[in-house]
mmCIF file of C-alpha atoms in Angstrom:
data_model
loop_
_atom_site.group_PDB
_atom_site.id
_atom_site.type_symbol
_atom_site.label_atom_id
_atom_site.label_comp_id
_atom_site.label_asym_id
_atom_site.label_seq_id
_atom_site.Cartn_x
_atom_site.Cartn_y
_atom_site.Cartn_z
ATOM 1 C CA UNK A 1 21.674 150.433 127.284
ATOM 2 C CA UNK A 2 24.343 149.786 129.982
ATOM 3 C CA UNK A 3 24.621 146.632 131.156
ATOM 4 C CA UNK A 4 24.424 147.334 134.877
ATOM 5 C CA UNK A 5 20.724 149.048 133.764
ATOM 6 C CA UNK A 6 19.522 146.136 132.151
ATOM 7 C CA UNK A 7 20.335 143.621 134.770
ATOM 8 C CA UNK A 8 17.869 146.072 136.923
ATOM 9 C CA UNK A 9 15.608 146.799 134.124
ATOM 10 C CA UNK A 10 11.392 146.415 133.788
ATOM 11 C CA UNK A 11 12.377 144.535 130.545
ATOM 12 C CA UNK A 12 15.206 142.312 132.700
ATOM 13 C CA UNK A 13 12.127 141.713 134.757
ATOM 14 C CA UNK A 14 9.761 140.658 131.821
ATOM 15 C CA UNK A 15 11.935 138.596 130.402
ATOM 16 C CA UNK A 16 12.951 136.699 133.314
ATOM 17 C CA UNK A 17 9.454 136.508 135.125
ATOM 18 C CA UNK A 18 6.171 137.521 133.197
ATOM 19 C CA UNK A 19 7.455 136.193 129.596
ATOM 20 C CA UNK A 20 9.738 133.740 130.627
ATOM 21 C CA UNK A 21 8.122 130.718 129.722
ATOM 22 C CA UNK A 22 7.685 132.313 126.184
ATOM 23 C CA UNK A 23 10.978 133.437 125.813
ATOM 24 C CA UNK A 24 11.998 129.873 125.918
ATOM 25 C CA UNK A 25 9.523 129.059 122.819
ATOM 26 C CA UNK A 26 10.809 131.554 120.877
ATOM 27 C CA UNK A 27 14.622 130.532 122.067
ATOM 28 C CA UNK A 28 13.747 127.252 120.684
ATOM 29 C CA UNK A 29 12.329 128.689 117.345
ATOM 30 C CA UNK A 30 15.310 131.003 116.607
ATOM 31 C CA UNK A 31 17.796 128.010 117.001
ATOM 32 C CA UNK A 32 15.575 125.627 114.600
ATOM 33 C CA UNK A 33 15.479 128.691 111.922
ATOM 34 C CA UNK A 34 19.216 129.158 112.845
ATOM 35 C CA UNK A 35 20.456 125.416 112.346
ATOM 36 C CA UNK A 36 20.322 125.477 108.251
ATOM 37 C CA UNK A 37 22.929 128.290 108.749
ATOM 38 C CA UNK A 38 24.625 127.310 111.417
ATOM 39 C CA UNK A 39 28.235 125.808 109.265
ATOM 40 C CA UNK A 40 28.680 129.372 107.699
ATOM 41 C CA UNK A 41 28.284 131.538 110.990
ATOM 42 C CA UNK A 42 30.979 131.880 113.163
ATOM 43 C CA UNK A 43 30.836 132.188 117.656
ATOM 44 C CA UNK A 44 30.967 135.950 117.210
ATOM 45 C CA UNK A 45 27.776 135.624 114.299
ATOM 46 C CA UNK A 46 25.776 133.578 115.966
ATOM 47 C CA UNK A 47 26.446 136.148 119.493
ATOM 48 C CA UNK A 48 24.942 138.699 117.724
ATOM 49 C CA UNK A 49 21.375 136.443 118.760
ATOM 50 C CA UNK A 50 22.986 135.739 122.434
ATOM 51 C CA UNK A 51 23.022 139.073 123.038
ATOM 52 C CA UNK A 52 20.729 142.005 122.909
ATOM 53 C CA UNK A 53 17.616 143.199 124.676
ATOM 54 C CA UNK A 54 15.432 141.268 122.368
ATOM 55 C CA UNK A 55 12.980 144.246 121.935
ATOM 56 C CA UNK A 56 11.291 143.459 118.819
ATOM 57 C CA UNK A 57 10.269 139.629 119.594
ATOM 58 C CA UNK A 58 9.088 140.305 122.645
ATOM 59 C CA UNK A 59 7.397 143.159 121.535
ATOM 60 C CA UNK A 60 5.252 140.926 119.173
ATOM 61 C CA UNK A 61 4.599 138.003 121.914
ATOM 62 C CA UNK A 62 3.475 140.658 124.398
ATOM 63 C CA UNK A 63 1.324 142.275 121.601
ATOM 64 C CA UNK A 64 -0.067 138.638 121.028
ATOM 65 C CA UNK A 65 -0.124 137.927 124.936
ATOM 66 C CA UNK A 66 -3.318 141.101 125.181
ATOM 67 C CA UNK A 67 -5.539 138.821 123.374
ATOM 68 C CA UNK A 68 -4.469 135.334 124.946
ATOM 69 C CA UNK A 69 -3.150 136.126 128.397
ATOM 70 C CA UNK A 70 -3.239 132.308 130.043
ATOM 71 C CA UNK A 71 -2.905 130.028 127.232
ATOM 72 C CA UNK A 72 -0.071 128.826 125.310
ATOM 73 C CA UNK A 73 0.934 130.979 122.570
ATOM 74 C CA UNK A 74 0.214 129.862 118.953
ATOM 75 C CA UNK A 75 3.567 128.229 117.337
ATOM 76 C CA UNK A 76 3.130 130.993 114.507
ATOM 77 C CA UNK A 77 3.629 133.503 117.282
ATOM 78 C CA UNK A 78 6.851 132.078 118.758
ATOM 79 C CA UNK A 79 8.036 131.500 114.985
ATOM 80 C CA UNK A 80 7.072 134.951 113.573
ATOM 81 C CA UNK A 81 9.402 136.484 116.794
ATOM 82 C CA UNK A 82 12.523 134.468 115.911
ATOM 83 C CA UNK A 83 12.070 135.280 112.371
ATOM 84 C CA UNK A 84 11.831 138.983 113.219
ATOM 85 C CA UNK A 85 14.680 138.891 115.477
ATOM 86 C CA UNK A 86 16.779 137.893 112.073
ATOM 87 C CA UNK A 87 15.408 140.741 109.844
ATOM 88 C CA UNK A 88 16.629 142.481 112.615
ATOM 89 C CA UNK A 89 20.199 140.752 112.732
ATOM 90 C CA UNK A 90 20.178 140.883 109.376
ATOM 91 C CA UNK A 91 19.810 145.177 109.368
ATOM 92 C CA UNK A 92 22.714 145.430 112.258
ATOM 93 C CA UNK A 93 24.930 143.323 109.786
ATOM 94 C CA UNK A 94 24.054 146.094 107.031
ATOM 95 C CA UNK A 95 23.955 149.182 109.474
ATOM 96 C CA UNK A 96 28.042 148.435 110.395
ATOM 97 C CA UNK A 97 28.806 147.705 107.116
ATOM 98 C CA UNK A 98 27.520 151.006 105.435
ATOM 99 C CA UNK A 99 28.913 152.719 108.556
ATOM 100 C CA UNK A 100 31.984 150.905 108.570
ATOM 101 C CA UNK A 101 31.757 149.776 111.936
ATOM 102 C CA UNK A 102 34.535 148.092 113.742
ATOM 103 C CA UNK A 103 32.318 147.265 116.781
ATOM 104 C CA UNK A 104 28.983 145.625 117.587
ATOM 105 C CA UNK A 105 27.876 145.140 121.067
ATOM 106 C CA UNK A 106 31.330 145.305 122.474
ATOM 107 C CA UNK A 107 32.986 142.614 119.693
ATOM 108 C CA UNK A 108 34.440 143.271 116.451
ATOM 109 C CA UNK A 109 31.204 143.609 113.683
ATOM 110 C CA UNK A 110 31.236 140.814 110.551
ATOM 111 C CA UNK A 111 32.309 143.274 108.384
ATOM 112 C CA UNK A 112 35.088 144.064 110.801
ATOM 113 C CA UNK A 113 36.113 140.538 111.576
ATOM 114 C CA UNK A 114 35.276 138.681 108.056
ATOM 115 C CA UNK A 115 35.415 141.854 105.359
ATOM 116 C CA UNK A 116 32.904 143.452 103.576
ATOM 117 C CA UNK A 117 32.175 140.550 100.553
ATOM 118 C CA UNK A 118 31.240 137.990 103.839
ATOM 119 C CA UNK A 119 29.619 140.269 106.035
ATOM 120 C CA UNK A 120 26.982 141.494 103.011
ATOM 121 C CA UNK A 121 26.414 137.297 102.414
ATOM 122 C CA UNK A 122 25.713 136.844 105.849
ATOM 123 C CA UNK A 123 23.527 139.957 106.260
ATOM 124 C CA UNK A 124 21.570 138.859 103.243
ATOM 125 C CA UNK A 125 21.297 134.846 104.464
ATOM 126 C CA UNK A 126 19.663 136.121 107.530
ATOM 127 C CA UNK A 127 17.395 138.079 105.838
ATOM 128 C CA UNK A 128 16.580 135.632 103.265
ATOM 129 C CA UNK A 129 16.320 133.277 105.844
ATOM 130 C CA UNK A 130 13.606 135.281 108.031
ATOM 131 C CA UNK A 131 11.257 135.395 105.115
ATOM 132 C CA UNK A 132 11.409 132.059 104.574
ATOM 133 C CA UNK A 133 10.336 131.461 108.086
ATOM 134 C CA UNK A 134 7.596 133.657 107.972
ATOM 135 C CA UNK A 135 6.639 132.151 104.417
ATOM 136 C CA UNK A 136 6.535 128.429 106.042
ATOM 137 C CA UNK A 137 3.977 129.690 108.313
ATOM 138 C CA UNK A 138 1.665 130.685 105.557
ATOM 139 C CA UNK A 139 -1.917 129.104 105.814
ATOM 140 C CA UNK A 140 -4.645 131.478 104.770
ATOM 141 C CA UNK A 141 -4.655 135.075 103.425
ATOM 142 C CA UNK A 142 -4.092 136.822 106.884
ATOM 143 C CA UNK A 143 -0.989 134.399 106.886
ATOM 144 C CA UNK A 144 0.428 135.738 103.245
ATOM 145 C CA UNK A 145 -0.831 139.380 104.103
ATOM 146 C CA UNK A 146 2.004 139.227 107.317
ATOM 147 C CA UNK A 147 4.539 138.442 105.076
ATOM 148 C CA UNK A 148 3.886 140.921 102.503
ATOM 149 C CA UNK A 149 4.390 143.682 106.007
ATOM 150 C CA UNK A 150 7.574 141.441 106.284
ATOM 151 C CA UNK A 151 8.799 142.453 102.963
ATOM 152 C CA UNK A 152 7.112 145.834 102.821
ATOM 153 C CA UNK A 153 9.091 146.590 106.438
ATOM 154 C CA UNK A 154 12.372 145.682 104.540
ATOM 155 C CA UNK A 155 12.176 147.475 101.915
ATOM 156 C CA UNK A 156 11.522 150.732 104.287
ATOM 157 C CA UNK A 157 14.491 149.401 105.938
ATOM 158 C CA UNK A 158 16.730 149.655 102.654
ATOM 159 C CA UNK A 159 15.210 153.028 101.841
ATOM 160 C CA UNK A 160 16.035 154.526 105.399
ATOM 161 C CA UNK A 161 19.477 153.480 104.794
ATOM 162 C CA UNK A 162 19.589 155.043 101.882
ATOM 163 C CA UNK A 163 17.797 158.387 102.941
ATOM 164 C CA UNK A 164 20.312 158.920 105.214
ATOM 165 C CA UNK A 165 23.374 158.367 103.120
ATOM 166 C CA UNK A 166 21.755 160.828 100.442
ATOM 167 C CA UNK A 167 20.952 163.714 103.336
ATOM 168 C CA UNK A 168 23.202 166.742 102.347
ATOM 169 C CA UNK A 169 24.399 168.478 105.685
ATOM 170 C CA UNK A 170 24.017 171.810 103.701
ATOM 171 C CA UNK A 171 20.227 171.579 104.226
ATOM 172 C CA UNK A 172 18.883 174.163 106.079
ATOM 173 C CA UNK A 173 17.976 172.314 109.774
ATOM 174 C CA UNK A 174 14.221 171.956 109.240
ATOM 175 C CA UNK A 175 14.980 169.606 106.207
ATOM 176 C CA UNK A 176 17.538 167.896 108.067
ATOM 177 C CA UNK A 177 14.998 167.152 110.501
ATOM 178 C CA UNK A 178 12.186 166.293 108.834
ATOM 179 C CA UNK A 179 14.539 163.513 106.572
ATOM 180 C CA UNK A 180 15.574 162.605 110.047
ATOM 181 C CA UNK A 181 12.469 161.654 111.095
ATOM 182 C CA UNK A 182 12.082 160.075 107.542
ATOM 183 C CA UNK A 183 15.017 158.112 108.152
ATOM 184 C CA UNK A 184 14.267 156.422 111.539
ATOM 185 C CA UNK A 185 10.657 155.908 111.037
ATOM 186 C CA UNK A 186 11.929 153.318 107.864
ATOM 187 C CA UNK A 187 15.109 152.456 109.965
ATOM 188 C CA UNK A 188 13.678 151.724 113.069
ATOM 189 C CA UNK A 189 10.005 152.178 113.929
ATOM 190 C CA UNK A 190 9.025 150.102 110.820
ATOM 191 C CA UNK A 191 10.105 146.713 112.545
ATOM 192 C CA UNK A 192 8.345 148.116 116.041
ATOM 193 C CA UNK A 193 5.338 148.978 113.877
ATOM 194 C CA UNK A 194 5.586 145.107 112.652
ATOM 195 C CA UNK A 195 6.237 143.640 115.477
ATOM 196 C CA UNK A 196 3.137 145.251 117.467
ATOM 197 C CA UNK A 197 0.936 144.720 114.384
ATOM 198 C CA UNK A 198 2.205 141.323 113.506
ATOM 199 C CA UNK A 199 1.519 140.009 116.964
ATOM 200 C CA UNK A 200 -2.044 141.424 117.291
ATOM 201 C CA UNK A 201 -3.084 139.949 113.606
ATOM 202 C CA UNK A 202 -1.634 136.553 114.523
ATOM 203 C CA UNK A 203 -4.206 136.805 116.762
ATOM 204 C CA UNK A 204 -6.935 138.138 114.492
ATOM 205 C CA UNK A 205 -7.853 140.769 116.438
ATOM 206 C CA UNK A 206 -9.897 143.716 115.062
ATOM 207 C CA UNK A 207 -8.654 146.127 112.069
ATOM 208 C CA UNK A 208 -8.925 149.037 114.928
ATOM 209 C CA UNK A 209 -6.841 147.387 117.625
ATOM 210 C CA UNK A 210 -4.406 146.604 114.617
ATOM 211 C CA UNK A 211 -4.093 149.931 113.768
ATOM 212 C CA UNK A 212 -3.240 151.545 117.669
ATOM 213 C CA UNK A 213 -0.966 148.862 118.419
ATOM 214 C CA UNK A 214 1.109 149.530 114.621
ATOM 215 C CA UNK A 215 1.179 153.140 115.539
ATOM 216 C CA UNK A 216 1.851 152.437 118.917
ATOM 217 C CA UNK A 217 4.805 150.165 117.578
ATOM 218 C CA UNK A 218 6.292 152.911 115.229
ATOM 219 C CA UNK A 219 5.704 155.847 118.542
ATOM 220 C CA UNK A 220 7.957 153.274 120.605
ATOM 221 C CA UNK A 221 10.500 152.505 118.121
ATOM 222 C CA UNK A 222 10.860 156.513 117.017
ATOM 223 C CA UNK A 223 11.785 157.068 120.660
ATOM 224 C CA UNK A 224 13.978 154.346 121.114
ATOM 225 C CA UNK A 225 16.220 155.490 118.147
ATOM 226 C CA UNK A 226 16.149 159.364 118.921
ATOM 227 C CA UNK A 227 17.186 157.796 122.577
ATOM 228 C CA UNK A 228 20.155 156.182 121.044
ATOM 229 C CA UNK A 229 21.323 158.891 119.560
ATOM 230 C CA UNK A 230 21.355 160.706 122.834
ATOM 231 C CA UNK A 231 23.193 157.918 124.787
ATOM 232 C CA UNK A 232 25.820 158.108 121.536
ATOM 233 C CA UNK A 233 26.658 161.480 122.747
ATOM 234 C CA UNK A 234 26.484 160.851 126.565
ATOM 235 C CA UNK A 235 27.727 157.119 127.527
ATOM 236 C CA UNK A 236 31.265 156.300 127.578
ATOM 237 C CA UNK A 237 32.851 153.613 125.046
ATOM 238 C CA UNK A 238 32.709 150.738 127.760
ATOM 239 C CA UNK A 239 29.134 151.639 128.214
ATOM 240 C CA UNK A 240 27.735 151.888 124.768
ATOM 241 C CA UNK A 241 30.105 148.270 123.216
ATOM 242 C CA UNK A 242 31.038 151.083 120.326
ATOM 243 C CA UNK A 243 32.993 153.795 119.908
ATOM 244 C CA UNK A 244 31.755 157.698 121.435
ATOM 245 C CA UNK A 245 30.394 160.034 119.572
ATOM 246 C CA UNK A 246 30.491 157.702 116.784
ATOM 247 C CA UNK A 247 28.039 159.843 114.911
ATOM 248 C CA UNK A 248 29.775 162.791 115.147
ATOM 249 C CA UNK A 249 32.259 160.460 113.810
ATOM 250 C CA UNK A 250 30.815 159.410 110.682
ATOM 251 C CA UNK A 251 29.262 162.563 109.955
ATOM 252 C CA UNK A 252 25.756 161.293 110.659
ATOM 253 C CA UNK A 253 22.958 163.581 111.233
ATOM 254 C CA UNK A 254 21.006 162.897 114.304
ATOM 255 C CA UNK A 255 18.649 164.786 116.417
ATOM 256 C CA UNK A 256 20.854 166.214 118.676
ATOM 257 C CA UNK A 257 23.629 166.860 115.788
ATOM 258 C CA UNK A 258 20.880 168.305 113.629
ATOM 259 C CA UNK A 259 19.541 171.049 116.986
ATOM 260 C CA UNK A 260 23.090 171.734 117.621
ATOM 261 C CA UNK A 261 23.758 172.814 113.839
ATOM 262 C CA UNK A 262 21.170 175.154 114.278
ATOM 263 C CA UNK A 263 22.288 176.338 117.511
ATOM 264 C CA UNK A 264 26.003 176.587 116.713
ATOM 265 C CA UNK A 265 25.478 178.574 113.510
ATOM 266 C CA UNK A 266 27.513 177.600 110.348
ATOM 267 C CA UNK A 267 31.295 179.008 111.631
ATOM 268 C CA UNK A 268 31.376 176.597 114.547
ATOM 269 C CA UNK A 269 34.003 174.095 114.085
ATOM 270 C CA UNK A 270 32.030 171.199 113.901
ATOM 271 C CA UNK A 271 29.430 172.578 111.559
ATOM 272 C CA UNK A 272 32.426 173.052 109.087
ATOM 273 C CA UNK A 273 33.327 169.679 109.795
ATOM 274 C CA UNK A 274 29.458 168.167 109.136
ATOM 275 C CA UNK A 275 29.444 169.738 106.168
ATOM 276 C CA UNK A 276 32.955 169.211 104.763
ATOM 277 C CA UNK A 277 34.012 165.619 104.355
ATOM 278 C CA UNK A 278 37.470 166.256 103.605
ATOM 279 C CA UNK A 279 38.189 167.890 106.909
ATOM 280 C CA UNK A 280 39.984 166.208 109.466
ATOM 281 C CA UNK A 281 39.314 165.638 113.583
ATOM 282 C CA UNK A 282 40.804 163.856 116.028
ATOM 283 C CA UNK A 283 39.134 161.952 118.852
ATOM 284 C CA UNK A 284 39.915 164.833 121.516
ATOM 285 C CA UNK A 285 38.270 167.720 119.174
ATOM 286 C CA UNK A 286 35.513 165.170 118.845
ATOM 287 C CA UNK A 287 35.204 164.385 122.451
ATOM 288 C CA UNK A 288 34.842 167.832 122.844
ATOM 289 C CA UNK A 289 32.109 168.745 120.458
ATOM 290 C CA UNK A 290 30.211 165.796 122.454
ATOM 291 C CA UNK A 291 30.693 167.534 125.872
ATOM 292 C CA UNK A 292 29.788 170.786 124.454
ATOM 293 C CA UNK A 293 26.385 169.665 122.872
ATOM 294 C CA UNK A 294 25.855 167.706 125.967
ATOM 295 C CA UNK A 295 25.840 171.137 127.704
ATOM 296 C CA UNK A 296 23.670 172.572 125.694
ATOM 297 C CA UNK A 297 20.106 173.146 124.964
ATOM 298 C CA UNK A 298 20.429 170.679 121.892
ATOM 299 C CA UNK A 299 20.894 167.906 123.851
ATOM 300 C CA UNK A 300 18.027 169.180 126.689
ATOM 301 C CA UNK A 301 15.801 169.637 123.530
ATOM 302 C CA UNK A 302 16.153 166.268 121.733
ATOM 303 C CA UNK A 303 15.778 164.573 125.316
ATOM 304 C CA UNK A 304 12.474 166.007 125.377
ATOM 305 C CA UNK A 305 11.233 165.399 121.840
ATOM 306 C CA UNK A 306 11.904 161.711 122.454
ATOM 307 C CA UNK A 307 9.859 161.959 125.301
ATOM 308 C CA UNK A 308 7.350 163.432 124.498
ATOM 309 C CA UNK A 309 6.804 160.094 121.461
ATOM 310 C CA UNK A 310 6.794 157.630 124.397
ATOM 311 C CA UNK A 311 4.589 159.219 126.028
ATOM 312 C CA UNK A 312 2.337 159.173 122.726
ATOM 313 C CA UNK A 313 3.775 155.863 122.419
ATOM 314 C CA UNK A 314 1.561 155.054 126.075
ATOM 315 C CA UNK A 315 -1.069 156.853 125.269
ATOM 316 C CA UNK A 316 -1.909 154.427 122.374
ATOM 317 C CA UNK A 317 -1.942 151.434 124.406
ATOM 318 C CA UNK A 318 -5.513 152.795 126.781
ATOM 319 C CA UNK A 319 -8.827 151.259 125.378
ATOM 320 C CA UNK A 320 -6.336 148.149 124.962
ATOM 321 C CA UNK A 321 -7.134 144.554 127.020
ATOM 322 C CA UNK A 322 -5.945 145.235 130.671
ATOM 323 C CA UNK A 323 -3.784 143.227 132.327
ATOM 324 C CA UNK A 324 -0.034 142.438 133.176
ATOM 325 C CA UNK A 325 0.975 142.103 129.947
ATOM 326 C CA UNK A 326 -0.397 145.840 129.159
ATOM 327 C CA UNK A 327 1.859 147.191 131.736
ATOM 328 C CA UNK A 328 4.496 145.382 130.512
ATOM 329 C CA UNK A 329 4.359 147.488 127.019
ATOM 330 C CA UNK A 330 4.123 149.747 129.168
ATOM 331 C CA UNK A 331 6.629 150.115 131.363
ATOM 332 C CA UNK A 332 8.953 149.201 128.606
ATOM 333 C CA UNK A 333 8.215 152.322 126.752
ATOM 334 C CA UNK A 334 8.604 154.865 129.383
ATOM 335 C CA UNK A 335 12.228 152.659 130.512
ATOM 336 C CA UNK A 336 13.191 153.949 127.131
ATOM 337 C CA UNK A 337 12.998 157.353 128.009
ATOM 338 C CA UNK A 338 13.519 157.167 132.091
ATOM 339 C CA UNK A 339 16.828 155.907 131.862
ATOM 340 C CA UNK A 340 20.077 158.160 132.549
ATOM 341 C CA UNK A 341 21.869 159.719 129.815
#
């Protein structure tokens, strides 16, 4: 997201006015779960948890919020959100290293700045370090059944990662999408599907209002990730704190790569270079495969597939407790897909 569009943002808004107060429980949390760490993580670690939209813990506190809308939240709540906010620290830390990332959010990534052997220690301490968060909250069998989604949603995470390294680009495009949907549903909708779920059973809701807001989670997270691979084709390096086109870049096979394969046909240029990982390309050939699916009806097609999941994202959230903090989940799902690319 570009920082000039967050600053005017529904979830700038949310987190400055309706969830404020909250935010500052769960601030406190992260930097009591962060403070056993806090001698092996450098300025530029411990950014990574200045910065960001914070998606996923407020996510579960506005979940939680639909069920308790004027009194304080439970401490488990604030302390489940900080220790999702590190399995999700913990996956960036992974992501850049298996990409080989130089950037994250505009600064050089821990892999980057430390080398590999650090950066996998520090992914895994943060990781390690959100369980046992979640496991120190443990006081019935509801309690221990949230940490077994903790550790269920990580391993998802590990397979995703893997899914995508083992997609061959020789696949004929309806494979390639349906492991692409594969991928970011254990990626990236897995810790939205957590996060919505996690918040609602903290509250011990009912099994059926569980079950919308998990899908609803996994609907909202789907669209956010085919949205970032749309804005990885259309924002400029300044914009998106990484490099452009970075996924044509490292030969990764998103939604918009995956409808342009199929559209180009398998002599276009940068089919032959999707496919062949011995061939060369510079950053202008590159640039120019990005401006050409841009104006294309790849790019038009994957904008409105990603749609189309928020707005079954929404749809989910009717039959759920009305109120501000409703419109809040809402309005943060259809920002994901209302912003310009």
């Amino acid at each position: 997201m570009r920082v000039a569009e967050f600053s005017h943002s529904p979830i700038r808004s949310i987190l400055n006015g309706l969830m404020s107060h909250d935010m500052q429980g769960f601030e406190r949390e992260l930097m009591q779960a962060l403070e056993p760490q806090k001698e092996y993580l450098t300025e530029a670690e411990l950014s990574l948890y200045q910065g960001g939209k914070k998606l996923r813990p407020l996510t579960l506190m506005l979940t939680a919020r639909l069920f308790q809308p004027e009194d304080e939240l439970p401490i488990k709540v604030l302390r489940a959100s900080a220790s999702l906010e590190m399995l999700h620290v913990a996956t960036l830390i992974h992501d850049d290293i298996v990409d080989h990332a130089s950037l994250r959010r505009g600064q050089h990534s821990v892999n980057a700045a430390r080398g590999t052997e650090m950066a996998i220690l520090i992914g895994d301490m943060q990781f390690l370090q959100s369980v046992r968060c979640f496991v120190d909250m443990v006081e019935d069998d509801t309690d221990m059944q949230l940490v077994k989604w903790v550790l269920d949603s990580a391993f998802d995470v590990c397979r995703g990662e893997i899914d995508e390294m083992e997609t061959d680009p020789y696949w004929h495009p309806v494979s390639l999408m349906r492991r692409y949907f594969i991928t970011i549903d254990r990626k990236t909708a897995v810790l939205f599907g957590l996060a919505s779920e996690a918040g609602a059973a903290l509250m011990r809701v009912r099994t059926s209002q569980l079950r919308r807001l998990g899908l609803f989670g996994r609907y909202l997270g789907r669209a956010l990730q085919m949205m970032d691979d749309i804005y990885d084709l259309s924002q400029s390096d300044a914009d998106a704190g990484k490099r452009k086109g970075i996924d044509l870049h490292q030969r990764r096979l998103t939604l918009p790569i995956i409808h342009a394969i199929k559209l180009f046909g398998n002599d276009h240029s940068m089919v032959r270079y999707m496919r062949n990982k011995e061939e060369k390309a510079g950053v202008d050939q590159i640039n120019g495969w990005v401006d050409e699916i841009r104006r294309s009806d790849a790019f038009t097609q994957a904008y409105a597939e990603a749609r189309d999941t928020a707005l079954q994202a929404a749809d989910l959230l009717e039959e759920l407790p009305k109120g501000p903090h409703l419109d809040a989940l809402r309005d943060i799902t259809m920002h994901t897909v209302d912003r310009s690319y």
